[in-house]
Each structure stands twice: as structure tokens, then as C-alpha cells.
Amino acid sequence: MNLVTLPINIEEIDYAELPKLQKLSVETFDDSFRHFKASKDFSHYTLKNYNYGQLAKEMLNLQSKFYFIYYNHKLAGYLKLNFATDALEIDRFYLRKDFEYIGLEKQLLEFTLKKTRELHQHRIWSSVWEHDDSVLHFYKQFGFQKTTSRNFSLNGLLQKDFIMELNL
């Protein structure tokens, strides 16, 4: 019996793909958080954070890069990395619902580890909502540890993110 491995590609995106990024950003954010009690309506949040102007500004920032991940030639999700002098930040890490839990999360994280090493960085961090147990567990599986927390407002409600860090 021959097993077929479906292709997985991770590609840096450019400004021409802004419309695709905008649509994917709203879709994946909404899918990721709509089931939480504190997240009844994200339209205000997504209008503010995932509009064309905001995303274009982020894409033009030389310290940030966006990447699409494709599975079997289908757009599966995206990653946003921020590059600083002391660490690499995983700012956004989202997959479409149909592509979750098939190993793409691991592929994106391994891609990030490779980028970190290429840049001679020694630390990766990400901010994770305290109620997102599956993401917290995922990061812990790769050796990330909770180092601190920070508050943020979501739909007028005070929320908390845990800062997850990995030292290489």
C-alpha cells in the first residue's frame, strides 16, 4: 500500500494578496472565538483590526511578515511574525476550521522555529487568551512556558492574555 503525502506549502505573502488576507483574517478570528461566552459579536473588533487599512499598515511594517499555509493547494491559514532585536513574536496563528488538527499547526510552528534560528534569535513568544486551552496546551507541548500576563479589552470586557515563551 502506498501512502500519498499531500503537499504543504508556506509562502510569504505580499501586498497584492491583501484582499485574501483580509477575508481570511475575519473568517479565522470569528471561527476561533465565536464559541466563547465573552465573544458574542466580533464585528466591531474585526472592523477595527482586520480592515484593509490596518492590514496594509501591518504588511508595510518591515518588522512584520505574513505567511499563507496551503494544504493540497488550498489556502488553509496564515501566520504573522513580528521581528524584534531580542525575540520573534508569533502575532497571529490561524487555520481554517477544515484544516485544524491535521498537523498544520506543527508545520507552522516548525517553520517559525526555523525562521528564529535563521535570524539568530534565541526567544519566541506569543500572547494567548487565558481561556483558549487548546492553544495553551499546544504551545506547552513544544516547551513554551507562561512567563507573565497582560490585560486587554474585547467587546468592552476586560480579558487576560498569557505570554507564552520559548527560549532556544
PDB file of C-alpha atoms in Angstrom:
ATOM      1  CA  MET A   1       0.000   0.000   0.000  1.00  0.00           C
ATOM      2  CA  ASN A   2       1.402   3.398  -0.992  1.00  0.00           C
ATOM      3  CA  LEU A   3       0.651   6.366   1.203  1.00  0.00           C
ATOM      4  CA  VAL A   4       0.349   9.682  -0.556  1.00  0.00           C
ATOM      5  CA  THR A   5       1.593  12.766   1.210  1.00  0.00           C
ATOM      6  CA  LEU A   6      -0.400  15.841   0.279  1.00  0.00           C
ATOM      7  CA  PRO A   7       1.655  18.973  -0.365  1.00  0.00           C
ATOM      8  CA  ILE A   8       2.055  21.595   2.345  1.00  0.00           C
ATOM      9  CA  ASN A   9       3.456  24.972   1.323  1.00  0.00           C
ATOM     10  CA  ILE A  10       4.162  28.013   3.472  1.00  0.00           C
ATOM     11  CA  GLU A  11       4.654  31.183   1.449  1.00  0.00           C
ATOM     12  CA  GLU A  12       5.401  34.769   2.391  1.00  0.00           C
ATOM     13  CA  ILE A  13       2.668  36.985   1.038  1.00  0.00           C
ATOM     14  CA  ASP A  14       2.845  40.441  -0.453  1.00  0.00           C
ATOM     15  CA  TYR A  15       0.588  43.439  -0.753  1.00  0.00           C
ATOM     16  CA  ALA A  16      -1.260  42.003  -3.778  1.00  0.00           C
ATOM     17  CA  GLU A  17      -2.774  39.356  -1.504  1.00  0.00           C
ATOM     18  CA  LEU A  18      -4.269  41.878   0.924  1.00  0.00           C
ATOM     19  CA  PRO A  19      -7.908  41.102  -0.052  1.00  0.00           C
ATOM     20  CA  LYS A  20      -7.356  37.375   0.537  1.00  0.00           C
ATOM     21  CA  LEU A  21      -5.609  38.119   3.872  1.00  0.00           C
ATOM     22  CA  GLN A  22      -8.425  40.401   4.997  1.00  0.00           C
ATOM     23  CA  LYS A  23     -11.128  37.833   4.272  1.00  0.00           C
ATOM     24  CA  LEU A  24      -9.124  35.015   5.876  1.00  0.00           C
ATOM     25  CA  SER A  25      -8.344  37.122   8.969  1.00  0.00           C
ATOM     26  CA  VAL A  26     -12.002  37.852   9.696  1.00  0.00           C
ATOM     27  CA  GLU A  27     -13.080  34.275   8.951  1.00  0.00           C
ATOM     28  CA  THR A  28     -10.470  32.561  11.115  1.00  0.00           C
ATOM     29  CA  PHE A  29     -10.749  35.001  14.020  1.00  0.00           C
ATOM     30  CA  ASP A  30     -14.510  34.611  14.116  1.00  0.00           C
ATOM     31  CA  ASP A  31     -14.287  30.817  13.829  1.00  0.00           C
ATOM     32  CA  SER A  32     -11.668  30.643  16.574  1.00  0.00           C
ATOM     33  CA  PHE A  33     -13.529  32.670  19.182  1.00  0.00           C
ATOM     34  CA  ARG A  34     -17.255  32.713  18.452  1.00  0.00           C
ATOM     35  CA  HIS A  35     -17.941  29.750  20.773  1.00  0.00           C
ATOM     36  CA  PHE A  36     -16.596  31.541  23.860  1.00  0.00           C
ATOM     37  CA  LYS A  37     -19.191  33.146  26.104  1.00  0.00           C
ATOM     38  CA  ALA A  38     -17.463  36.551  26.152  1.00  0.00           C
ATOM     39  CA  SER A  39     -17.402  36.754  22.371  1.00  0.00           C
ATOM     40  CA  LYS A  40     -20.972  37.322  21.222  1.00  0.00           C
ATOM     41  CA  ASP A  41     -20.230  39.721  18.372  1.00  0.00           C
ATOM     42  CA  PHE A  42     -16.845  40.466  16.873  1.00  0.00           C
ATOM     43  CA  SER A  43     -17.932  42.800  14.099  1.00  0.00           C
ATOM     44  CA  HIS A  44     -16.566  45.896  15.895  1.00  0.00           C
ATOM     45  CA  TYR A  45     -13.280  44.147  16.723  1.00  0.00           C
ATOM     46  CA  THR A  46     -12.761  42.740  13.239  1.00  0.00           C
ATOM     47  CA  LEU A  47     -13.718  46.037  11.570  1.00  0.00           C
ATOM     48  CA  LYS A  48     -11.069  47.789  13.650  1.00  0.00           C
ATOM     49  CA  ASN A  49      -8.287  45.200  13.494  1.00  0.00           C
ATOM     50  CA  TYR A  50      -8.795  43.438  10.160  1.00  0.00           C
ATOM     51  CA  ASN A  51      -9.822  46.219   7.801  1.00  0.00           C
ATOM     52  CA  TYR A  52      -7.807  46.860   4.635  1.00  0.00           C
ATOM     53  CA  GLY A  53      -6.112  49.966   6.035  1.00  0.00           C
ATOM     54  CA  GLN A  54      -4.948  48.291   9.240  1.00  0.00           C
ATOM     55  CA  LEU A  55      -3.732  45.150   7.495  1.00  0.00           C
ATOM     56  CA  ALA A  56      -1.969  47.200   4.795  1.00  0.00           C
ATOM     57  CA  LYS A  57      -0.183  49.177   7.506  1.00  0.00           C
ATOM     58  CA  GLU A  58       0.917  45.922   9.160  1.00  0.00           C
ATOM     59  CA  MET A  59       2.092  44.486   5.831  1.00  0.00           C
ATOM     60  CA  LEU A  60       4.203  47.577   5.140  1.00  0.00           C
ATOM     61  CA  ASN A  61       5.922  47.288   8.520  1.00  0.00           C
ATOM     62  CA  LEU A  62       9.418  45.973   7.780  1.00  0.00           C
ATOM     63  CA  GLN A  63       9.482  44.231  11.171  1.00  0.00           C
ATOM     64  CA  SER A  64       6.482  42.033  10.312  1.00  0.00           C
ATOM     65  CA  LYS A  65       5.846  39.278   7.791  1.00  0.00           C
ATOM     66  CA  PHE A  66       2.694  37.403   6.834  1.00  0.00           C
ATOM     67  CA  TYR A  67       2.672  33.845   5.524  1.00  0.00           C
ATOM     68  CA  PHE A  68      -0.079  31.723   3.993  1.00  0.00           C
ATOM     69  CA  ILE A  69      -0.090  27.985   4.529  1.00  0.00           C
ATOM     70  CA  TYR A  70      -1.544  25.819   1.785  1.00  0.00           C
ATOM     71  CA  TYR A  71      -2.584  22.202   2.170  1.00  0.00           C
ATOM     72  CA  ASN A  72      -3.121  20.263  -1.037  1.00  0.00           C
ATOM     73  CA  HIS A  73      -3.061  23.619  -2.889  1.00  0.00           C
ATOM     74  CA  LYS A  74      -5.904  25.014  -0.754  1.00  0.00           C
ATOM     75  CA  LEU A  75      -5.466  28.056   1.475  1.00  0.00           C
ATOM     76  CA  ALA A  76      -5.541  26.627   4.996  1.00  0.00           C
ATOM     77  CA  GLY A  77      -4.498  29.538   7.197  1.00  0.00           C
ATOM     78  CA  TYR A  78      -1.959  32.210   7.922  1.00  0.00           C
ATOM     79  CA  LEU A  79       0.814  33.273  10.234  1.00  0.00           C
ATOM     80  CA  LYS A  80       2.053  36.734  11.194  1.00  0.00           C
ATOM     81  CA  LEU A  81       5.515  37.069  12.693  1.00  0.00           C
ATOM     82  CA  ASN A  82       6.997  40.202  14.245  1.00  0.00           C
ATOM     83  CA  PHE A  83      10.769  40.503  14.315  1.00  0.00           C
ATOM     84  CA  ALA A  84      12.498  42.383  17.134  1.00  0.00           C
ATOM     85  CA  THR A  85      16.114  42.590  18.203  1.00  0.00           C
ATOM     86  CA  ASP A  86      15.619  40.333  21.218  1.00  0.00           C
ATOM     87  CA  ALA A  87      12.879  37.897  20.124  1.00  0.00           C
ATOM     88  CA  LEU A  88      10.484  36.738  17.455  1.00  0.00           C
ATOM     89  CA  GLU A  89       6.776  37.157  18.181  1.00  0.00           C
ATOM     90  CA  ILE A  90       4.066  34.890  16.841  1.00  0.00           C
ATOM     91  CA  ASP A  91       1.436  37.605  16.488  1.00  0.00           C
ATOM     92  CA  ARG A  92      -1.224  35.625  14.616  1.00  0.00           C
ATOM     93  CA  PHE A  93      -1.503  31.902  14.001  1.00  0.00           C
ATOM     94  CA  TYR A  94      -4.827  30.895  12.477  1.00  0.00           C
ATOM     95  CA  LEU A  95      -6.129  27.948  10.481  1.00  0.00           C
ATOM     96  CA  ARG A  96      -9.469  27.490   8.807  1.00  0.00           C
ATOM     97  CA  LYS A  97     -11.731  25.047  10.641  1.00  0.00           C
ATOM     98  CA  ASP A  98     -11.432  22.326   7.981  1.00  0.00           C
ATOM     99  CA  PHE A  99      -7.648  22.333   8.357  1.00  0.00           C
ATOM    100  CA  GLU A 100      -7.291  22.151  12.128  1.00  0.00           C
ATOM    101  CA  TYR A 101      -5.767  19.161  13.893  1.00  0.00           C
ATOM    102  CA  ILE A 102      -4.198  17.567  10.814  1.00  0.00           C
ATOM    103  CA  GLY A 103      -0.635  18.621  11.620  1.00  0.00           C
ATOM    104  CA  LEU A 104      -0.563  22.074  10.040  1.00  0.00           C
ATOM    105  CA  GLU A 105      -0.188  23.729  13.451  1.00  0.00           C
ATOM    106  CA  LYS A 106       3.032  21.784  13.935  1.00  0.00           C
ATOM    107  CA  GLN A 107       4.214  22.732  10.433  1.00  0.00           C
ATOM    108  CA  LEU A 108       3.674  26.437  11.161  1.00  0.00           C
ATOM    109  CA  LEU A 109       5.467  26.222  14.479  1.00  0.00           C
ATOM    110  CA  GLU A 110       8.404  24.339  12.955  1.00  0.00           C
ATOM    111  CA  PHE A 111       8.534  26.997  10.225  1.00  0.00           C
ATOM    112  CA  THR A 112       8.668  29.659  12.948  1.00  0.00           C
ATOM    113  CA  LEU A 113      11.459  27.817  14.778  1.00  0.00           C
ATOM    114  CA  LYS A 114      13.431  27.670  11.530  1.00  0.00           C
ATOM    115  CA  LYS A 115      12.959  31.421  10.956  1.00  0.00           C
ATOM    116  CA  THR A 116      14.044  32.099  14.525  1.00  0.00           C
ATOM    117  CA  ARG A 117      17.266  30.144  14.039  1.00  0.00           C
ATOM    118  CA  GLU A 118      17.950  31.766  10.645  1.00  0.00           C
ATOM    119  CA  LEU A 119      17.718  35.171  12.320  1.00  0.00           C
ATOM    120  CA  HIS A 120      19.968  34.039  15.191  1.00  0.00           C
ATOM    121  CA  GLN A 121      17.204  34.728  17.677  1.00  0.00           C
ATOM    122  CA  HIS A 122      17.040  32.853  20.957  1.00  0.00           C
ATOM    123  CA  ARG A 123      13.485  33.507  22.094  1.00  0.00           C
ATOM    124  CA  ILE A 124       9.983  33.140  20.649  1.00  0.00           C
ATOM    125  CA  TRP A 125       6.875  34.417  22.351  1.00  0.00           C
ATOM    126  CA  SER A 126       3.152  34.617  21.751  1.00  0.00           C
ATOM    127  CA  SER A 127       0.208  36.156  23.547  1.00  0.00           C
ATOM    128  CA  VAL A 128      -2.597  33.616  24.171  1.00  0.00           C
ATOM    129  CA  TRP A 129      -6.063  34.259  25.590  1.00  0.00           C
ATOM    130  CA  GLU A 130      -6.328  32.676  29.033  1.00  0.00           C
ATOM    131  CA  HIS A 131      -9.476  30.732  28.054  1.00  0.00           C
ATOM    132  CA  ASP A 132      -8.004  29.204  24.889  1.00  0.00           C
ATOM    133  CA  ASP A 133      -6.979  25.905  26.482  1.00  0.00           C
ATOM    134  CA  SER A 134      -6.213  24.094  23.230  1.00  0.00           C
ATOM    135  CA  VAL A 135      -3.716  26.762  22.117  1.00  0.00           C
ATOM    136  CA  LEU A 136      -2.133  26.934  25.575  1.00  0.00           C
ATOM    137  CA  HIS A 137      -1.750  23.139  25.530  1.00  0.00           C
ATOM    138  CA  PHE A 138      -0.293  23.239  22.015  1.00  0.00           C
ATOM    139  CA  TYR A 139       2.407  25.728  22.995  1.00  0.00           C
ATOM    140  CA  LYS A 140       3.229  23.774  26.158  1.00  0.00           C
ATOM    141  CA  GLN A 141       3.776  20.647  24.046  1.00  0.00           C
ATOM    142  CA  PHE A 142       6.602  22.492  22.290  1.00  0.00           C
ATOM    143  CA  GLY A 143       8.212  23.674  25.511  1.00  0.00           C
ATOM    144  CA  PHE A 144       6.685  27.143  25.749  1.00  0.00           C
ATOM    145  CA  GLN A 145       6.136  28.386  29.292  1.00  0.00           C
ATOM    146  CA  LYS A 146       3.825  31.017  30.698  1.00  0.00           C
ATOM    147  CA  THR A 147       6.008  33.924  31.825  1.00  0.00           C
ATOM    148  CA  THR A 148       3.561  36.747  32.501  1.00  0.00           C
ATOM    149  CA  SER A 149       0.155  38.064  31.515  1.00  0.00           C
ATOM    150  CA  ARG A 150      -1.428  41.227  30.174  1.00  0.00           C
ATOM    151  CA  ASN A 151      -4.944  42.581  30.088  1.00  0.00           C
ATOM    152  CA  PHE A 152      -6.894  43.617  27.010  1.00  0.00           C
ATOM    153  CA  SER A 153     -10.438  44.680  26.221  1.00  0.00           C
ATOM    154  CA  LEU A 154     -12.661  42.577  23.970  1.00  0.00           C
ATOM    155  CA  ASN A 155     -16.126  43.938  23.215  1.00  0.00           C
ATOM    156  CA  GLY A 156     -15.827  46.135  26.290  1.00  0.00           C
ATOM    157  CA  LEU A 157     -14.986  43.241  28.603  1.00  0.00           C
ATOM    158  CA  LEU A 158     -11.631  43.016  30.365  1.00  0.00           C
ATOM    159  CA  GLN A 159      -9.769  39.864  29.316  1.00  0.00           C
ATOM    160  CA  LYS A 160      -6.344  38.389  30.009  1.00  0.00           C
ATOM    161  CA  ASP A 161      -3.657  37.009  27.708  1.00  0.00           C
ATOM    162  CA  PHE A 162      -0.850  34.772  28.922  1.00  0.00           C
ATOM    163  CA  ILE A 163       2.568  35.412  27.450  1.00  0.00           C
ATOM    164  CA  MET A 164       3.986  32.073  26.348  1.00  0.00           C
ATOM    165  CA  GLU A 165       7.756  31.977  25.738  1.00  0.00           C
ATOM    166  CA  LEU A 166      10.262  29.505  24.416  1.00  0.00           C
ATOM    167  CA  ASN A 167      13.992  30.011  24.853  1.00  0.00           C
ATOM    168  CA  LEU A 168      16.130  28.266  22.272  1.00  0.00           C
TER     169      LEU A 168
END
